[in-house]
Coordinates of N, CA and C in Angstrom, one line a residue:
X8 N 14.5 175.9 55.8 CA 14.2 176.5 57.1 C 13.9 175.8 58.2
X9 N 12.8 174.4 58.2 CA 12.7 173.6 58.9 C 13.9 172.8 59.5
X10 N 15.0 173.1 59.0 CA 16.1 172.3 59.3 C 16.9 173.2 60.3
X11 N 16.8 174.4 60.1 CA 17.5 175.4 61.1 C 16.4 175.6 62.6
X12 N 15.3 175.2 62.2 CA 14.3 175.2 63.4 C 14.7 173.9 64.4
X13 N 15.0 173.2 63.5 CA 15.0 171.8 64.0 C 16.5 172.1 65.5
X14 N 17.8 172.7 64.5 CA 18.4 172.8 65.1 C 18.7 173.9 66.3
X15 N 17.8 174.6 66.3 CA 17.3 175.8 67.3 C 16.9 174.7 68.3
X16 N 16.0 174.3 68.0 CA 15.0 173.3 68.7 C 16.4 172.6 70.2
X17 N 17.0 172.0 69.4 CA 18.0 171.1 70.1 C 19.1 171.7 70.5
X18 N 19.6 172.9 70.4 CA 20.5 173.8 71.2 C 19.7 174.5 72.2
X19 N 18.6 174.7 72.1 CA 17.8 175.4 73.5 C 17.3 174.3 74.5
X20 N 17.1 172.8 73.8 CA 17.1 171.6 74.8 C 18.1 171.2 75.7
X21 N 19.2 171.5 74.7 CA 20.6 171.3 75.3 C 20.8 172.2 76.6
X22 N 20.9 173.6 75.9 CA 21.0 174.8 77.2 C 20.2 174.5 78.5
X23 N 18.8 174.2 78.1 CA 17.9 174.4 79.4 C 18.3 173.1 80.3
X24 N 18.7 171.8 79.4 CA 18.9 170.7 80.2 C 20.2 170.8 80.9
X25 N 21.3 171.7 80.6 CA 22.4 172.0 81.3 C 22.3 173.0 82.3
X26 N 21.5 173.9 82.2 CA 21.2 174.7 83.1 C 20.2 174.3 84.1
X27 N 19.5 173.1 84.1 CA 18.9 172.6 85.0 C 19.8 171.5 86.2
X28 N 20.5 170.6 85.4 CA 21.7 170.4 85.8 C 22.6 170.9 86.9
X29 N 23.0 172.0 86.6 CA 23.6 173.2 87.1 C 23.1 173.7 88.3
X30 N 21.9 173.9 87.9 CA 21.1 174.3 89.5 C 21.5 173.6 90.6
X31 N 20.6 172.3 90.3 CA 21.0 171.1 90.7 C 22.0 171.1 91.5
X32 N 23.1 170.7 90.4 CA 24.7 170.3 91.4 C 24.8 171.5 92.1
X33 N 24.6 172.8 92.1 CA 25.0 173.9 93.1 C 24.1 173.9 94.1
X34 N 23.1 173.0 94.4 CA 22.2 173.0 95.0 C 21.5 174.4 95.3
X35 N 21.4 174.8 94.1 CA 20.1 176.1 93.7 C 18.6 175.6 94.3
X36 N 18.7 174.6 93.1 CA 17.3 173.9 93.0 C 16.9 172.4 93.6
X37 N 16.4 171.8 94.3 CA 16.4 170.5 94.5 C 15.7 169.5 93.5
X38 N 16.2 168.4 93.2 CA 15.8 167.8 91.9 C 14.4 167.6 92.0
X39 N 13.4 167.7 92.7 CA 12.2 167.9 93.1 C 11.5 168.9 92.6
X40 N 12.0 170.3 92.4 CA 11.6 171.3 92.0 C 12.2 171.4 90.3
X41 N 13.1 170.9 89.8 CA 13.6 170.6 88.7 C 12.5 169.8 87.7
X42 N 12.2 168.1 88.6 CA 11.3 167.7 87.6 C 9.7 168.0 87.6
X43 N 9.4 169.1 89.0 CA 7.9 170.0 88.8 C 8.4 171.1 87.5
X44 N 9.3 171.8 87.0 CA 9.5 172.5 86.4 C 9.2 172.0 85.0
X45 N 9.8 170.7 84.7 CA 9.6 169.7 83.8 C 8.5 169.4 83.8
X46 N 7.5 169.2 84.3 CA 6.1 168.8 84.1 C 5.4 169.9 83.9
X47 N 5.7 170.7 84.7 CA 5.0 171.9 84.0 C 5.1 172.6 82.8
X48 N 5.8 172.2 82.3 CA 6.3 172.2 80.7 C 5.5 171.3 80.0
X49 N 5.7 169.8 80.4 CA 4.8 169.2 79.3 C 3.4 169.3 79.3
X50 N 3.2 169.5 80.7 CA 1.6 169.9 80.8 C 0.8 170.9 79.8
X51 N 1.5 172.4 79.9 CA 1.8 173.4 79.2 C 1.4 172.9 77.5
X52 N 2.4 171.9 77.2 CA 2.1 171.3 75.8 C 1.0 170.3 75.3
X53 N 0.7 169.5 76.4 CA -0.4 169.0 76.5 C -1.5 169.3 76.3
X54 N -1.7 170.6 77.1 CA -2.7 171.4 76.8 C -3.0 172.6 76.0
X55 N -1.9 172.6 75.1 CA -2.1 173.3 74.0 C -3.1 173.5 73.1
X56 N -3.9 174.4 72.5 CA -4.9 174.3 71.4 C -4.3 175.1 70.2
X57 N -4.9 174.4 69.1 CA -4.8 175.0 68.0 C -5.0 174.1 66.6
X58 N -4.4 174.6 65.5 CA -4.7 173.6 64.4 C -3.7 172.4 64.6
X59 N -4.5 171.2 64.0 CA -3.8 170.0 64.1 C -1.8 169.7 63.7
X60 N -1.6 170.1 63.0 CA -0.3 170.4 63.0 C 0.4 171.2 64.2
X61 N -0.2 171.7 64.4 CA 1.1 172.5 65.9 C 0.3 171.9 67.3
X62 N -0.6 171.3 67.1 CA -1.1 170.4 68.2 C -0.1 169.0 68.0
X63 N 0.0 168.4 67.0 CA 1.3 167.5 67.0 C 2.9 168.0 67.7
X64 N 2.8 169.3 66.9 CA 4.3 169.7 67.6 C 4.5 169.6 68.9
X65 N 3.0 170.3 69.5 CA 2.8 170.3 71.3 C 3.1 169.3 71.8
X66 N 2.2 168.1 71.1 CA 2.3 166.7 71.5 C 3.2 166.1 71.5
X67 N 4.7 166.0 70.6 CA 5.8 165.8 70.3 C 6.4 166.4 71.5
X68 N 6.1 167.6 71.6 CA 7.3 168.3 73.0 C 7.1 167.9 74.3
X69 N 6.0 167.8 74.7 CA 5.4 167.0 75.8 C 6.0 165.6 75.6
X70 N 6.1 165.0 74.8 CA 6.4 163.5 74.8 C 8.1 163.4 75.3
X71 N 8.6 164.3 74.3 CA 10.1 164.5 74.9 C 10.3 164.9 76.3
X72 N 9.6 166.1 76.5 CA 10.0 166.5 77.9 C 9.5 165.3 78.7
X73 N 8.6 164.6 78.8 CA 8.4 162.9 79.5 C 9.2 162.1 79.6
X74 N 10.0 161.7 78.2 CA 11.1 161.3 77.8 C 12.5 161.5 79.1
X75 N 12.5 162.9 79.0 CA 13.8 163.6 79.8 C 13.0 163.1 81.4
X76 N 12.2 163.6 81.5 CA 11.8 162.9 83.1 C 12.2 161.4 83.7
X77 N 11.2 160.8 82.7 CA 12.0 159.2 83.0 C 13.1 158.8 82.6
X78 N 13.9 159.3 82.1 CA 15.5 159.1 81.9 C 16.1 159.5 83.3
X79 N 15.6 160.9 84.0 CA 16.1 161.2 85.1 C 16.0 160.1 86.3
X80 N 14.7 159.8 86.1 CA 14.2 158.4 87.3 C 15.1 157.3 86.8
X81 N 15.3 157.1 85.6 CA 15.8 155.8 85.5 C 17.5 155.9 85.9
X82 N 18.3 157.1 85.8 CA 19.4 157.1 85.7 C 19.2 157.0 87.5
X83 N 18.3 157.6 88.2 CA 19.1 157.7 89.8 C 18.5 156.3 90.0
X84 N 17.6 155.3 89.5 CA 18.0 154.1 89.9 C 18.8 153.0 90.1
X85 N 19.9 153.7 89.1 CA 21.0 152.5 88.8 C 21.9 152.6 90.1
X86 N 22.5 151.7 90.2 CA 23.5 151.3 91.2 C 24.7 151.7 91.1

């Protein structure tokens, strides 16, 4: 079952990233709003409470979201 959970999470992440990119490409949401959405999601995970195993998942989720933000920033800086 954990394997299925990993695939589900990867699929959900891919879908969400594609939606955010499409919203930006079509000028529906500016990049600053998209980064704000991602930061809000990361902060939600960073502030989560619960058992240690669940906290580890939340910290990992926040770290992943922050890497997505950093990757977007790095791509923008490339010529």
